[in-house]
Amino acid sequence: MHSHRPVWHCLAFAGVWYAALVLLNLVTGGGAEAARAATIGVVPWLGASVALMRFSGVKAWRLVVLGLPIFYFLWAVTVVVSYRFVVPASG
């Protein structure tokens, strides 16, 4: 029998890395950096969650570990796109 994980499992597994990134920015850069990281991080969080839904027979801790490279790859792409096309050039 083929079973699927609930959607909230995948959101939580990817959310581990999302929260870690926001907390790291809060500690190192203050509230403004954490708010910026939280805003930019929504896209990779949702993208990593969708990618993790494809793995139905994998243990939970492996999904958390697998979510790390997926999340940070999507994070890098999102940051490059947002700074290139969304954030206006200063100076």
mmCIF file of N, CA and C in Angstrom:
data_model
loop_
_atom_site.group_PDB
_atom_site.id
_atom_site.type_symbol
_atom_site.label_atom_id
_atom_site.label_comp_id
_atom_site.label_asym_id
_atom_site.label_seq_id
_atom_site.Cartn_x
_atom_site.Cartn_y
_atom_site.Cartn_z
ATOM 1 N N MET A 1 0.835 -1.177 0.000
ATOM 2 C CA MET A 1 0.000 0.000 0.000
ATOM 3 C C MET A 1 0.882 1.243 0.000
ATOM 4 N N HIS A 2 0.558 2.164 -0.851
ATOM 5 C CA HIS A 2 1.343 3.390 -0.979
ATOM 6 C C HIS A 2 0.723 4.465 -0.083
ATOM 7 N N SER A 3 1.539 5.011 0.801
ATOM 8 C CA SER A 3 1.012 6.057 1.686
ATOM 9 C C SER A 3 1.826 7.331 1.497
ATOM 10 N N HIS A 4 1.160 8.441 1.710
ATOM 11 C CA HIS A 4 1.810 9.738 1.595
ATOM 12 C C HIS A 4 1.928 10.370 2.964
ATOM 13 N N ARG A 5 2.955 11.160 3.132
ATOM 14 C CA ARG A 5 3.108 11.926 4.364
ATOM 15 C C ARG A 5 2.140 13.085 4.361
ATOM 16 N N PRO A 6 1.695 13.486 5.539
ATOM 17 C CA PRO A 6 0.892 14.718 5.590
ATOM 18 C C PRO A 6 1.737 15.915 5.148
ATOM 19 N N VAL A 7 1.086 16.893 4.593
ATOM 20 C CA VAL A 7 1.791 18.075 4.087
ATOM 21 C C VAL A 7 2.542 18.779 5.209
ATOM 22 N N TRP A 8 1.972 18.814 6.392
ATOM 23 C CA TRP A 8 2.626 19.538 7.479
ATOM 24 C C TRP A 8 3.944 18.891 7.887
ATOM 25 N N HIS A 9 4.114 17.586 7.664
ATOM 26 C CA HIS A 9 5.408 16.953 7.954
ATOM 27 C C HIS A 9 6.504 17.572 7.100
ATOM 28 N N CYS A 10 6.243 17.680 5.805
ATOM 29 C CA CYS A 10 7.247 18.232 4.895
ATOM 30 C C CYS A 10 7.490 19.709 5.183
ATOM 31 N N LEU A 11 6.439 20.440 5.533
ATOM 32 C CA LEU A 11 6.621 21.846 5.912
ATOM 33 C C LEU A 11 7.494 21.960 7.159
ATOM 34 N N ALA A 12 7.292 21.059 8.109
ATOM 35 C CA ALA A 12 8.080 21.085 9.344
ATOM 36 C C ALA A 12 9.527 20.681 9.095
ATOM 37 N N PHE A 13 9.742 19.656 8.261
ATOM 38 C CA PHE A 13 11.110 19.212 7.996
ATOM 39 C C PHE A 13 11.920 20.297 7.299
ATOM 40 N N ALA A 14 11.326 20.963 6.328
ATOM 41 C CA ALA A 14 12.019 22.076 5.672
ATOM 42 C C ALA A 14 12.070 23.286 6.593
ATOM 43 N N GLY A 15 11.094 23.426 7.455
ATOM 44 C CA GLY A 15 11.056 24.548 8.391
ATOM 45 C C GLY A 15 12.180 24.530 9.409
ATOM 46 N N VAL A 16 12.751 23.360 9.658
ATOM 47 C CA VAL A 16 13.895 23.275 10.574
ATOM 48 C C VAL A 16 15.034 24.153 10.056
ATOM 49 N N TRP A 17 15.326 24.053 8.766
ATOM 50 C CA TRP A 17 16.424 24.824 8.190
ATOM 51 C C TRP A 17 16.041 26.279 8.002
ATOM 52 N N TYR A 18 14.771 26.528 7.736
ATOM 53 C CA TYR A 18 14.269 27.902 7.623
ATOM 54 C C TYR A 18 14.437 28.624 8.956
ATOM 55 N N ALA A 19 14.023 27.982 10.038
ATOM 56 C CA ALA A 19 14.151 28.585 11.366
ATOM 57 C C ALA A 19 15.616 28.762 11.756
ATOM 58 N N ALA A 20 16.449 27.792 11.412
ATOM 59 C CA ALA A 20 17.873 27.899 11.738
ATOM 60 C C ALA A 20 18.512 29.091 11.027
ATOM 61 N N LEU A 21 18.140 29.307 9.783
ATOM 62 C CA LEU A 21 18.694 30.434 9.038
ATOM 63 C C LEU A 21 18.225 31.771 9.602
ATOM 64 N N VAL A 22 16.950 31.861 9.961
ATOM 65 C CA VAL A 22 16.423 33.105 10.531
ATOM 66 C C VAL A 22 17.074 33.378 11.890
ATOM 67 N N LEU A 23 17.224 32.353 12.721
ATOM 68 C CA LEU A 23 17.864 32.538 14.027
ATOM 69 C C LEU A 23 19.336 32.921 13.882
ATOM 70 N N LEU A 24 20.025 32.327 12.925
ATOM 71 C CA LEU A 24 21.416 32.700 12.687
ATOM 72 C C LEU A 24 21.529 34.167 12.292
ATOM 73 N N ASN A 25 20.630 34.626 11.430
ATOM 74 C CA ASN A 25 20.637 36.035 11.027
ATOM 75 C C ASN A 25 20.236 36.939 12.177
ATOM 76 N N LEU A 26 19.374 36.479 13.056
ATOM 77 C CA LEU A 26 18.988 37.270 14.219
ATOM 78 C C LEU A 26 20.175 37.473 15.153
ATOM 79 N N VAL A 27 20.947 36.414 15.365
ATOM 80 C CA VAL A 27 22.095 36.487 16.267
ATOM 81 C C VAL A 27 23.218 37.322 15.668
ATOM 82 N N THR A 28 23.487 37.132 14.387
ATOM 83 C CA THR A 28 24.636 37.810 13.781
ATOM 84 C C THR A 28 24.332 39.206 13.266
ATOM 85 N N GLY A 29 23.108 39.460 12.799
ATOM 86 C CA GLY A 29 22.830 40.739 12.167
ATOM 87 C C GLY A 29 21.741 41.564 12.819
ATOM 88 N N GLY A 30 21.088 41.028 13.823
ATOM 89 C CA GLY A 30 20.029 41.769 14.486
ATOM 90 C C GLY A 30 18.660 41.528 13.868
ATOM 91 N N GLY A 31 17.700 42.305 14.331
ATOM 92 C CA GLY A 31 16.321 42.120 13.927
ATOM 93 C C GLY A 31 16.051 42.404 12.469
ATOM 94 N N ALA A 32 16.725 43.405 11.904
ATOM 95 C CA ALA A 32 16.500 43.743 10.493
ATOM 96 C C ALA A 32 16.964 42.622 9.571
ATOM 97 N N GLU A 33 18.112 42.039 9.879
ATOM 98 C CA GLU A 33 18.611 40.926 9.070
ATOM 99 C C GLU A 33 17.718 39.702 9.203
ATOM 100 N N ALA A 34 17.224 39.448 10.414
ATOM 101 C CA ALA A 34 16.334 38.302 10.619
ATOM 102 C C ALA A 34 15.023 38.491 9.863
ATOM 103 N N ALA A 35 14.499 39.702 9.856
ATOM 104 C CA ALA A 35 13.261 39.967 9.122
ATOM 105 C C ALA A 35 13.469 39.787 7.619
ATOM 106 N N ARG A 36 14.607 40.236 7.120
ATOM 107 C CA ARG A 36 14.918 40.071 5.698
ATOM 108 C C ARG A 36 15.079 38.594 5.343
ATOM 109 N N ALA A 37 15.752 37.844 6.233
ATOM 110 C CA ALA A 37 15.927 36.410 5.993
ATOM 111 C C ALA A 37 14.584 35.679 6.045
ATOM 112 N N ALA A 38 13.715 36.107 6.947
ATOM 113 C CA ALA A 38 12.397 35.479 7.043
ATOM 114 C C ALA A 38 11.564 35.759 5.800
ATOM 115 N N THR A 39 11.690 36.958 5.265
ATOM 116 C CA THR A 39 10.933 37.317 4.066
ATOM 117 C C THR A 39 11.442 36.566 2.847
ATOM 118 N N ILE A 40 12.741 36.548 2.653
ATOM 119 C CA ILE A 40 13.324 35.874 1.488
ATOM 120 C C ILE A 40 13.195 34.361 1.619
ATOM 121 N N GLY A 41 13.194 33.844 2.824
ATOM 122 C CA GLY A 41 13.203 32.398 3.039
ATOM 123 C C GLY A 41 11.900 31.679 2.804
ATOM 124 N N VAL A 42 10.817 32.400 2.560
ATOM 125 C CA VAL A 42 9.528 31.742 2.347
ATOM 126 C C VAL A 42 9.552 30.885 1.081
ATOM 127 N N VAL A 43 10.132 31.404 0.015
ATOM 128 C CA VAL A 43 10.151 30.674 -1.259
ATOM 129 C C VAL A 43 10.945 29.367 -1.152
ATOM 130 N N PRO A 44 12.176 29.382 -0.621
ATOM 131 C CA PRO A 44 12.892 28.099 -0.512
ATOM 132 C C PRO A 44 12.243 27.140 0.477
ATOM 133 N N TRP A 45 11.602 27.670 1.521
ATOM 134 C CA TRP A 45 10.920 26.806 2.488
ATOM 135 C C TRP A 45 9.789 26.044 1.808
ATOM 136 N N LEU A 46 8.969 26.740 1.055
ATOM 137 C CA LEU A 46 7.870 26.072 0.364
ATOM 138 C C LEU A 46 8.379 25.155 -0.744
ATOM 139 N N GLY A 47 9.416 25.584 -1.457
ATOM 140 C CA GLY A 47 9.983 24.744 -2.514
ATOM 141 C C GLY A 47 10.596 23.463 -1.976
ATOM 142 N N ALA A 48 11.323 23.574 -0.877
ATOM 143 C CA ALA A 48 11.905 22.373 -0.267
ATOM 144 C C ALA A 48 10.811 21.460 0.271
ATOM 145 N N SER A 49 9.741 22.032 0.779
ATOM 146 C CA SER A 49 8.625 21.223 1.279
ATOM 147 C C SER A 49 7.991 20.417 0.155
ATOM 148 N N VAL A 50 7.799 21.052 -0.985
ATOM 149 C CA VAL A 50 7.231 20.345 -2.138
ATOM 150 C C VAL A 50 8.173 19.244 -2.604
ATOM 151 N N ALA A 51 9.472 19.511 -2.621
ATOM 152 C CA ALA A 51 10.436 18.492 -3.034
ATOM 153 C C ALA A 51 10.440 17.315 -2.058
ATOM 154 N N LEU A 52 10.308 17.586 -0.773
ATOM 155 C CA LEU A 52 10.321 16.503 0.209
ATOM 156 C C LEU A 52 9.062 15.649 0.148
ATOM 157 N N MET A 53 7.980 16.168 -0.407
ATOM 158 C CA MET A 53 6.755 15.372 -0.542
ATOM 159 C C MET A 53 6.934 14.221 -1.517
ATOM 160 N N ARG A 54 7.943 14.278 -2.354
ATOM 161 C CA ARG A 54 8.192 13.212 -3.331
ATOM 162 C C ARG A 54 8.789 11.961 -2.688
ATOM 163 N N PHE A 55 9.308 12.071 -1.472
ATOM 164 C CA PHE A 55 9.944 10.945 -0.790
ATOM 165 C C PHE A 55 8.981 10.406 0.265
ATOM 166 N N SER A 56 8.217 9.384 -0.070
ATOM 167 C CA SER A 56 7.195 8.904 0.854
ATOM 168 C C SER A 56 7.705 7.810 1.795
ATOM 169 N N GLY A 57 8.660 7.011 1.387
ATOM 170 C CA GLY A 57 9.103 5.902 2.206
ATOM 171 C C GLY A 57 10.359 6.170 3.008
ATOM 172 N N VAL A 58 10.745 7.411 3.171
ATOM 173 C CA VAL A 58 11.994 7.767 3.839
ATOM 174 C C VAL A 58 11.703 8.128 5.290
ATOM 175 N N LYS A 59 12.595 7.726 6.174
ATOM 176 C CA LYS A 59 12.428 8.065 7.593
ATOM 177 C C LYS A 59 12.504 9.567 7.808
ATOM 178 N N ALA A 60 11.903 10.005 8.911
ATOM 179 C CA ALA A 60 11.777 11.441 9.180
ATOM 180 C C ALA A 60 13.139 12.120 9.303
ATOM 181 N N TRP A 61 14.078 11.536 10.019
ATOM 182 C CA TRP A 61 15.368 12.198 10.218
ATOM 183 C C TRP A 61 16.130 12.311 8.899
ATOM 184 N N ARG A 62 15.916 11.353 7.996
ATOM 185 C CA ARG A 62 16.571 11.442 6.687
ATOM 186 C C ARG A 62 15.965 12.556 5.849
ATOM 187 N N LEU A 63 14.666 12.800 6.012
ATOM 188 C CA LEU A 63 14.045 13.906 5.294
ATOM 189 C C LEU A 63 14.578 15.249 5.787
ATOM 190 N N VAL A 64 14.827 15.349 7.080
ATOM 191 C CA VAL A 64 15.393 16.589 7.612
ATOM 192 C C VAL A 64 16.777 16.824 7.019
ATOM 193 N N VAL A 65 17.594 15.782 6.972
ATOM 194 C CA VAL A 65 18.945 15.899 6.403
ATOM 195 C C VAL A 65 18.876 16.168 4.897
ATOM 196 N N LEU A 66 17.961 15.510 4.204
ATOM 197 C CA LEU A 66 17.802 15.721 2.771
ATOM 198 C C LEU A 66 17.281 17.123 2.474
ATOM 199 N N GLY A 67 16.532 17.694 3.388
ATOM 200 C CA GLY A 67 16.002 19.042 3.191
ATOM 201 C C GLY A 67 17.063 20.121 3.203
ATOM 202 N N LEU A 68 18.203 19.865 3.841
ATOM 203 C CA LEU A 68 19.265 20.877 3.935
ATOM 204 C C LEU A 68 19.812 21.302 2.573
ATOM 205 N N PRO A 69 20.307 20.393 1.747
ATOM 206 C CA PRO A 69 20.835 20.863 0.458
ATOM 207 C C PRO A 69 19.759 21.425 -0.462
ATOM 208 N N ILE A 70 18.552 20.875 -0.394
ATOM 209 C CA ILE A 70 17.466 21.398 -1.225
ATOM 210 C C ILE A 70 17.139 22.825 -0.806
ATOM 211 N N PHE A 71 16.995 23.050 0.509
ATOM 212 C CA PHE A 71 16.644 24.372 1.003
ATOM 213 C C PHE A 71 17.718 25.397 0.663
ATOM 214 N N TYR A 72 18.973 25.063 0.899
ATOM 215 C CA TYR A 72 20.025 26.044 0.659
ATOM 216 C C TYR A 72 20.285 26.291 -0.820
ATOM 217 N N PHE A 73 20.056 25.307 -1.666
ATOM 218 C CA PHE A 73 20.131 25.562 -3.103
ATOM 219 C C PHE A 73 19.045 26.545 -3.524
ATOM 220 N N LEU A 74 17.821 26.301 -3.074
ATOM 221 C CA LEU A 74 16.729 27.213 -3.402
ATOM 222 C C LEU A 74 16.942 28.577 -2.751
ATOM 223 N N TRP A 75 17.561 28.601 -1.577
ATOM 224 C CA TRP A 75 17.875 29.869 -0.912
ATOM 225 C C TRP A 75 18.841 30.685 -1.775
ATOM 226 N N ALA A 76 19.886 30.048 -2.265
ATOM 227 C CA ALA A 76 20.878 30.755 -3.089
ATOM 228 C C ALA A 76 20.242 31.303 -4.362
ATOM 229 N N VAL A 77 19.414 30.514 -5.010
ATOM 230 C CA VAL A 77 18.743 30.974 -6.216
ATOM 231 C C VAL A 77 17.821 32.150 -5.900
ATOM 232 N N THR A 78 17.077 32.062 -4.811
ATOM 233 C CA THR A 78 16.153 33.130 -4.424
ATOM 234 C C THR A 78 16.892 34.419 -4.103
ATOM 235 N N VAL A 79 18.001 34.321 -3.386
ATOM 236 C CA VAL A 79 18.774 35.517 -3.040
ATOM 237 C C VAL A 79 19.339 36.179 -4.289
ATOM 238 N N VAL A 80 19.879 35.387 -5.202
ATOM 239 C CA VAL A 80 20.434 35.952 -6.432
ATOM 240 C C VAL A 80 19.340 36.637 -7.250
ATOM 241 N N VAL A 81 18.202 35.990 -7.394
ATOM 242 C CA VAL A 81 17.109 36.568 -8.173
ATOM 243 C C VAL A 81 16.577 37.824 -7.497
ATOM 244 N N SER A 82 16.421 37.778 -6.171
ATOM 245 C CA SER A 82 15.857 38.945 -5.486
ATOM 246 C C SER A 82 16.800 40.141 -5.543
ATOM 247 N N TYR A 83 18.087 39.920 -5.408
ATOM 248 C CA TYR A 83 19.024 41.039 -5.479
ATOM 249 C C TYR A 83 19.230 41.533 -6.903
ATOM 250 N N ARG A 84 19.035 40.648 -7.858
ATOM 251 C CA ARG A 84 19.228 41.054 -9.257
ATOM 252 C C ARG A 84 18.012 41.776 -9.820
ATOM 253 N N PHE A 85 16.819 41.300 -9.477
ATOM 254 C CA PHE A 85 15.620 41.812 -10.125
ATOM 255 C C PHE A 85 14.679 42.579 -9.220
ATOM 256 N N VAL A 86 14.741 42.369 -7.908
ATOM 257 C CA VAL A 86 13.768 42.994 -7.014
ATOM 258 C C VAL A 86 14.354 44.181 -6.278
ATOM 259 N N VAL A 87 15.510 44.027 -5.683
ATOM 260 C CA VAL A 87 16.123 45.089 -4.901
ATOM 261 C C VAL A 87 16.687 46.146 -5.849
ATOM 262 N N PRO A 88 16.255 47.401 -5.709
ATOM 263 C CA PRO A 88 16.778 48.430 -6.617
ATOM 264 C C PRO A 88 18.250 48.729 -6.341
ATOM 265 N N ALA A 89 18.948 49.070 -7.398
ATOM 266 C CA ALA A 89 20.370 49.400 -7.263
ATOM 267 C C ALA A 89 20.513 50.759 -6.599
ATOM 268 N N SER A 90 21.435 50.849 -5.661
ATOM 269 C CA SER A 90 21.665 52.136 -4.988
ATOM 270 C C SER A 90 22.941 52.767 -5.535
ATOM 271 N N GLY A 91 22.944 54.088 -5.531
ATOM 272 C CA GLY A 91 24.141 54.801 -5.934
ATOM 273 C C GLY A 91 24.044 55.274 -7.285
#
